[in-house]
PDB file of C-alpha atoms in Angstrom:
ATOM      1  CA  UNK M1393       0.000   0.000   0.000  1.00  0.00           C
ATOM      2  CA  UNK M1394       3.112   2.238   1.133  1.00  0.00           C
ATOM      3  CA  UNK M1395       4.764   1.780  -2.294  1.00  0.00           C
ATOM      4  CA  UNK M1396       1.479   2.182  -4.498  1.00  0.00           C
ATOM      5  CA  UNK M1397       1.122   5.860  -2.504  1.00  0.00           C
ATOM      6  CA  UNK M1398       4.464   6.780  -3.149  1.00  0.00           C
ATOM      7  CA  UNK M1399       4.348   6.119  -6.730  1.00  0.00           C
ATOM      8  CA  UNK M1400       1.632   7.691  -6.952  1.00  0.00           C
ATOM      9  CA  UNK M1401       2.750  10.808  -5.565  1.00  0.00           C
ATOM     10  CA  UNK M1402       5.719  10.590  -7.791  1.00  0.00           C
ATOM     11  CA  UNK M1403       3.605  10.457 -10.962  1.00  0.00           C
ATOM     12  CA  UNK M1404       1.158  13.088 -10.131  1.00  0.00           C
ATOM     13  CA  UNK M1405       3.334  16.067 -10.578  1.00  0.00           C
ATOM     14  CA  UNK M1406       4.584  14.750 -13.846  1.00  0.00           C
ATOM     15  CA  UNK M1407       0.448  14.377 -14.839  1.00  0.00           C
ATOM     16  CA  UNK M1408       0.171  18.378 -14.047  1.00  0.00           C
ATOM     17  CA  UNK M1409       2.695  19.502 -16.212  1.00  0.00           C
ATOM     18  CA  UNK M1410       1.817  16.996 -19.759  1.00  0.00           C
ATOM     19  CA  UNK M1411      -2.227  17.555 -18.975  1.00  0.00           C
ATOM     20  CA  UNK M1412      -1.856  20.672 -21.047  1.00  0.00           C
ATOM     21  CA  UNK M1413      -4.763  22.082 -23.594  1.00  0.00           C
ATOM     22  CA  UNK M1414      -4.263  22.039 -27.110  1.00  0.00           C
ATOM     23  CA  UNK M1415      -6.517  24.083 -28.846  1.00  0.00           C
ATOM     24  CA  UNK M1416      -6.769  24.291 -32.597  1.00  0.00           C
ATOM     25  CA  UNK M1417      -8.949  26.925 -34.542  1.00  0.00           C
ATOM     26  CA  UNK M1418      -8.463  26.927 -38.327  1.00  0.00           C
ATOM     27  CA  UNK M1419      -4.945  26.394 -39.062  1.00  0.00           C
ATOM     28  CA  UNK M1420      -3.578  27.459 -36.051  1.00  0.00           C
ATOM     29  CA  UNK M1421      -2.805  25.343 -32.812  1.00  0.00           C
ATOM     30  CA  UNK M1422      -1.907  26.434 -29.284  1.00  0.00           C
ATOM     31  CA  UNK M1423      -0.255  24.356 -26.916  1.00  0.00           C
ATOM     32  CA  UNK M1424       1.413  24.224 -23.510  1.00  0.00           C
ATOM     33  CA  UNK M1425       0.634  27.127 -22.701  1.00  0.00           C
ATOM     34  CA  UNK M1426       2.207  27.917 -18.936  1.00  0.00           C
ATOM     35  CA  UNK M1427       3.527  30.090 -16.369  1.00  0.00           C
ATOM     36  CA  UNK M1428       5.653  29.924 -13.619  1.00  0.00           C
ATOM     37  CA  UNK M1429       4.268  31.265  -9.615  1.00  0.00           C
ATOM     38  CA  UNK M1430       4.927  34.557  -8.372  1.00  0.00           C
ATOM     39  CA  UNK M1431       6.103  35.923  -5.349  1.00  0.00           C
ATOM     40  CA  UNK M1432       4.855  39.097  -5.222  1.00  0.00           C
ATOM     41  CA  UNK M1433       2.068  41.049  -6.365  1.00  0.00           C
ATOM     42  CA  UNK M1434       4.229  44.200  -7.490  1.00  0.00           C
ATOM     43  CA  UNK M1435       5.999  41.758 -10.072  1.00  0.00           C
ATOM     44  CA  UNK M1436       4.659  41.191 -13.366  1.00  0.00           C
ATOM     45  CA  UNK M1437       4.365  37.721 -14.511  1.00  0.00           C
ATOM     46  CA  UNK M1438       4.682  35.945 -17.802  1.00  0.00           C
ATOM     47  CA  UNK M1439       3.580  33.377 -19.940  1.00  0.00           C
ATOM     48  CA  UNK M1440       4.748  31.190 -22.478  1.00  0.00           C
ATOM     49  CA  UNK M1441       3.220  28.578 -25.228  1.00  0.00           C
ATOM     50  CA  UNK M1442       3.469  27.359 -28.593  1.00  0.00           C
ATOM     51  CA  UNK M1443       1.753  27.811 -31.904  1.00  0.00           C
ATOM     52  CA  UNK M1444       1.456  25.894 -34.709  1.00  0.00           C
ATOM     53  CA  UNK M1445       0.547  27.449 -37.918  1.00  0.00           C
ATOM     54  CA  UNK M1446      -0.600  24.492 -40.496  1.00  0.00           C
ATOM     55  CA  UNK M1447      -1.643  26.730 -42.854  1.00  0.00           C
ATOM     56  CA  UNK M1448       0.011  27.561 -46.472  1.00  0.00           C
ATOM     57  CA  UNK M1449      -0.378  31.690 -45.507  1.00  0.00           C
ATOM     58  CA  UNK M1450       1.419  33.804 -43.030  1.00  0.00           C
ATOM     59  CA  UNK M1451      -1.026  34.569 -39.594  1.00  0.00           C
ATOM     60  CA  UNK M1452       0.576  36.742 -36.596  1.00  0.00           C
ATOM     61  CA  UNK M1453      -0.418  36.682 -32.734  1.00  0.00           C
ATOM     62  CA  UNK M1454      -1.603  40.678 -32.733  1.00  0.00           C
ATOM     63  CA  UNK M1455      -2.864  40.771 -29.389  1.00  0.00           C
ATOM     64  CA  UNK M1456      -3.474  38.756 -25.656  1.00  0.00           C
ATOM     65  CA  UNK M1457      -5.695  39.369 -22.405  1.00  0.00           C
ATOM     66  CA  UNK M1458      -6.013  37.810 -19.619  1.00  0.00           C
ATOM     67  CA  UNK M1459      -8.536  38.547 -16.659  1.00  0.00           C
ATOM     68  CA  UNK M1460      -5.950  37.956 -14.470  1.00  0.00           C
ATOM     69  CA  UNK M1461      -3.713  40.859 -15.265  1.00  0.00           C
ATOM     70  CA  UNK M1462      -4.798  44.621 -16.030  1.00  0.00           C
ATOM     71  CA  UNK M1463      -2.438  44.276 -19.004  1.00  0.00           C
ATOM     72  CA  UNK M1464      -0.924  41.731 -20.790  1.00  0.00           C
ATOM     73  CA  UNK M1465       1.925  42.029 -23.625  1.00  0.00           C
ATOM     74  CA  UNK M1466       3.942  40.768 -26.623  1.00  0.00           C
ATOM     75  CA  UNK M1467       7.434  40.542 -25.889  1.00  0.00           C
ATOM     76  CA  UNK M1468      10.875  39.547 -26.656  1.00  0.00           C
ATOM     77  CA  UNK M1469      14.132  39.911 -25.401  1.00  0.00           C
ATOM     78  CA  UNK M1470      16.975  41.720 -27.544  1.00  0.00           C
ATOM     79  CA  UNK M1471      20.668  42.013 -26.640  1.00  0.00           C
ATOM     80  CA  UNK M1472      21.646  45.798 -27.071  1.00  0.00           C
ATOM     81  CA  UNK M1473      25.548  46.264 -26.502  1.00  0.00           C
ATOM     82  CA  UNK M1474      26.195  43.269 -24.610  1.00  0.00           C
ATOM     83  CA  UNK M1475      23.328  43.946 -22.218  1.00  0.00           C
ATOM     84  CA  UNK M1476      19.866  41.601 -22.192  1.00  0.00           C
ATOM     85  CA  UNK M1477      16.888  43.990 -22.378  1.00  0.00           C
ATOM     86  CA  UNK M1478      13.398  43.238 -22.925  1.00  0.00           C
ATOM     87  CA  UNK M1479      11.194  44.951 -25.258  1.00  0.00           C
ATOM     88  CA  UNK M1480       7.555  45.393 -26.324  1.00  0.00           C
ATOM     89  CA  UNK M1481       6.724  44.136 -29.834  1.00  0.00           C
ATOM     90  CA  UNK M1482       3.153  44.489 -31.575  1.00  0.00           C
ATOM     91  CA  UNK M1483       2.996  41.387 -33.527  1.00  0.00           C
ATOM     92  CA  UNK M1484       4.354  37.700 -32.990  1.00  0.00           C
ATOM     93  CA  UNK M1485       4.761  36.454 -37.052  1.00  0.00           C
ATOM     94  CA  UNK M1486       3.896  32.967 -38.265  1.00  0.00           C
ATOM     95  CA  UNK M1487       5.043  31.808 -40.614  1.00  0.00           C
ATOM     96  CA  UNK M1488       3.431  28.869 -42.492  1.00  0.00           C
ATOM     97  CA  UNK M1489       4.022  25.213 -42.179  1.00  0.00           C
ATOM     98  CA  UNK M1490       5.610  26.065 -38.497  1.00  0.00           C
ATOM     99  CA  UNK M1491       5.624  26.331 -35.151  1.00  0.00           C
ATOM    100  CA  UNK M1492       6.673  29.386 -33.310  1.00  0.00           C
ATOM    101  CA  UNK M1493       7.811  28.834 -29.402  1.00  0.00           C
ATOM    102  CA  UNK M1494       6.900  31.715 -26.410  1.00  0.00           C
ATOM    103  CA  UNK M1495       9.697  30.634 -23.605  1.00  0.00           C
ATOM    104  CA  UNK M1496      11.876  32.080 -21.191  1.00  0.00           C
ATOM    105  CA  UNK M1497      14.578  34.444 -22.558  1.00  0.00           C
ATOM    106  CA  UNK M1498      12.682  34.761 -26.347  1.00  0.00           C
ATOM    107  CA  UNK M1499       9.274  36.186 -27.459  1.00  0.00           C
ATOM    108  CA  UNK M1500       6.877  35.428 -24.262  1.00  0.00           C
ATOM    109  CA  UNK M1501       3.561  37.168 -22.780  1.00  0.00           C
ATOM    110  CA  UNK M1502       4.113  39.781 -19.730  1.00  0.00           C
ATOM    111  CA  UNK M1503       1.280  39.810 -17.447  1.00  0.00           C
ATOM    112  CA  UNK M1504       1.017  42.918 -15.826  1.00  0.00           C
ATOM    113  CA  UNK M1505      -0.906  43.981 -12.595  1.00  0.00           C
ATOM    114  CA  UNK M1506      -2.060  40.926 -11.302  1.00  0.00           C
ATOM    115  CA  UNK M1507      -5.313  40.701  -9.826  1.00  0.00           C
ATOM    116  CA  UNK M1508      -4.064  37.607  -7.775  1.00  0.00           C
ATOM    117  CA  UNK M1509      -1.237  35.797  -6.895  1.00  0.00           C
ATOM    118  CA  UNK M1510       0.007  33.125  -9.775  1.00  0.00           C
ATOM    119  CA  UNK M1511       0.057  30.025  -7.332  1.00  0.00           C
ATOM    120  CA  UNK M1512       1.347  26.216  -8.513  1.00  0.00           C
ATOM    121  CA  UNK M1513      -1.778  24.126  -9.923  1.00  0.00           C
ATOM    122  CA  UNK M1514      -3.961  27.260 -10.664  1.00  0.00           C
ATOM    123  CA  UNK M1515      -5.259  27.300 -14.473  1.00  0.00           C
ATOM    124  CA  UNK M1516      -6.442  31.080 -16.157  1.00  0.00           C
ATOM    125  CA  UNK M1517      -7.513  32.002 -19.666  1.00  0.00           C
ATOM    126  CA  UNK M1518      -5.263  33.719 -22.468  1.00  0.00           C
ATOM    127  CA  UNK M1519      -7.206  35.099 -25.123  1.00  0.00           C
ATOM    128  CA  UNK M1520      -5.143  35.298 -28.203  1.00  0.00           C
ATOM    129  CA  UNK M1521      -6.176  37.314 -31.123  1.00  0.00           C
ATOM    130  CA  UNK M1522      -4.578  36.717 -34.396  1.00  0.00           C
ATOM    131  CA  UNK M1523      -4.619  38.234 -37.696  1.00  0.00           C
ATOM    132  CA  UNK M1524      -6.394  35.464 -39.571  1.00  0.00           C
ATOM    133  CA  UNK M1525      -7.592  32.800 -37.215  1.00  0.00           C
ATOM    134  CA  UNK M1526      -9.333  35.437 -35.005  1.00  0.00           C
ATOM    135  CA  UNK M1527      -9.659  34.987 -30.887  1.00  0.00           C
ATOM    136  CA  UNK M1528      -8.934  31.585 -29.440  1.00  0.00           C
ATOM    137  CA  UNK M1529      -8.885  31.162 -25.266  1.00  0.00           C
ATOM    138  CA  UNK M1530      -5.935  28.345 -23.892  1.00  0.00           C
ATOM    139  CA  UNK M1531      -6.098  27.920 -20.676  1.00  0.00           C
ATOM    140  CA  UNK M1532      -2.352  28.396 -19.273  1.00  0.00           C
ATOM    141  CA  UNK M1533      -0.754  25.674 -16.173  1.00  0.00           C
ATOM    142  CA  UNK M1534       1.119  27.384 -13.494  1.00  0.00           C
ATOM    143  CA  UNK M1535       3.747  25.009 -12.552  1.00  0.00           C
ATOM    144  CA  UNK M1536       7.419  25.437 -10.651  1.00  0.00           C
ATOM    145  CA  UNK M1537       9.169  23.358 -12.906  1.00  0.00           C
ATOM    146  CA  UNK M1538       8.589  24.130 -16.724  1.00  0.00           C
ATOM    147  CA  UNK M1539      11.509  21.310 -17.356  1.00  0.00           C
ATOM    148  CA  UNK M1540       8.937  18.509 -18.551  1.00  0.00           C
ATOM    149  CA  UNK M1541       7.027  21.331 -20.591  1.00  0.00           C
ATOM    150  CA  UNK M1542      10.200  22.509 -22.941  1.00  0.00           C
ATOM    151  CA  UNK M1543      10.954  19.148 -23.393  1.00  0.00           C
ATOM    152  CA  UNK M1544       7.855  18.099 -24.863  1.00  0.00           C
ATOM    153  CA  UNK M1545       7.972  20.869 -26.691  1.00  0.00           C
ATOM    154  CA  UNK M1546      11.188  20.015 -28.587  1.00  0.00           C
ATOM    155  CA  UNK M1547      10.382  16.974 -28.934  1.00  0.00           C
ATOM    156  CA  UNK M1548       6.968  17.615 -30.834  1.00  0.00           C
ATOM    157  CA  UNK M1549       7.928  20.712 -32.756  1.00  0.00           C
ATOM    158  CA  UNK M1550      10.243  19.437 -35.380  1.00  0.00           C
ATOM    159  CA  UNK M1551       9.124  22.301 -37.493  1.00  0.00           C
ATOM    160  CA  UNK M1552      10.410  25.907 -37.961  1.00  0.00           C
ATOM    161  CA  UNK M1553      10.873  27.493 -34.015  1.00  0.00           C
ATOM    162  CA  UNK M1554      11.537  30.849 -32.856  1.00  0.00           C
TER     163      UNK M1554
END
């Protein structure tokens, strides 16, 4: 009984962070879509995911909210002179046949003015609006450990990743 509880317990974290939503509206699809705690209100957060464009025709991510932030934003970090800055950008392009990635240190979402706390296990909406495929709503995982997420994403986007 012991050993069936402990196994258990070993699994379930690992069921948390591949139980992510895949949601597919024309020719795009959004995946693993995530976000890591926070530990203080006065910090913005972030979010990260990946989309697939199937399609034969360019689309671009134009826009995301959130009702868990006043304000959320496109961006991507940019080396300037040796220095790591980040910077807001007004599209996210995708290119067809591909699969663009939002992760730490690229293009990502910043989530700012948090209503709440981002807390391990909690779930909340990101409404994307693209160019073509319109608004489509993935619900993003908060998890500690975004290890098991990247992975899978490498090892199911063998197209075309920023």
């Amino acid at each position: 009984k012991y050993f069936f509880i402990c196994f258990y317990l070993f699994l379930f974290p690992f069921k948390v962070a591949i139980s992510m939503d895949v949601v597919t509206k024309g020719n795009i699809q959004i995946s693993s879509a995530w976000s890591r705690p926070t530990v203080n209100l006065k910090l913005p957060g972030s979010a990260y995911l990946s989309i697939k464009n199937f399609g034969s025709k360019n689309d671009s991510l134009t826009a995301v909210e959130t009702p868990i932030a006043k304000k959320a934003e496109l961006h991507n970090h940019i080396i300037e002179k040796g220095i790591m800055k980040m910077r807001r950008i007004s599209i996210i392009d995708l290119p067809p046949n591909s699969t663009t990635t939002l992760k730490p240190g690229g293009i990502h979402i910043m989530l700012f003015k948090l209503n709440k706390m981002l807390e391990v296990g909690q779930k909340f909406p990101l409404n994307l609006t693209f160019k073509r495929a319109g608004n489509i709503e993935i619900m993003a995982n908060v998890v500690k450990d975004s290890t098991r997420i990247l992975e899978l994403n490498k090892k199911n986007n063998k197209t075309h990743t920023h």
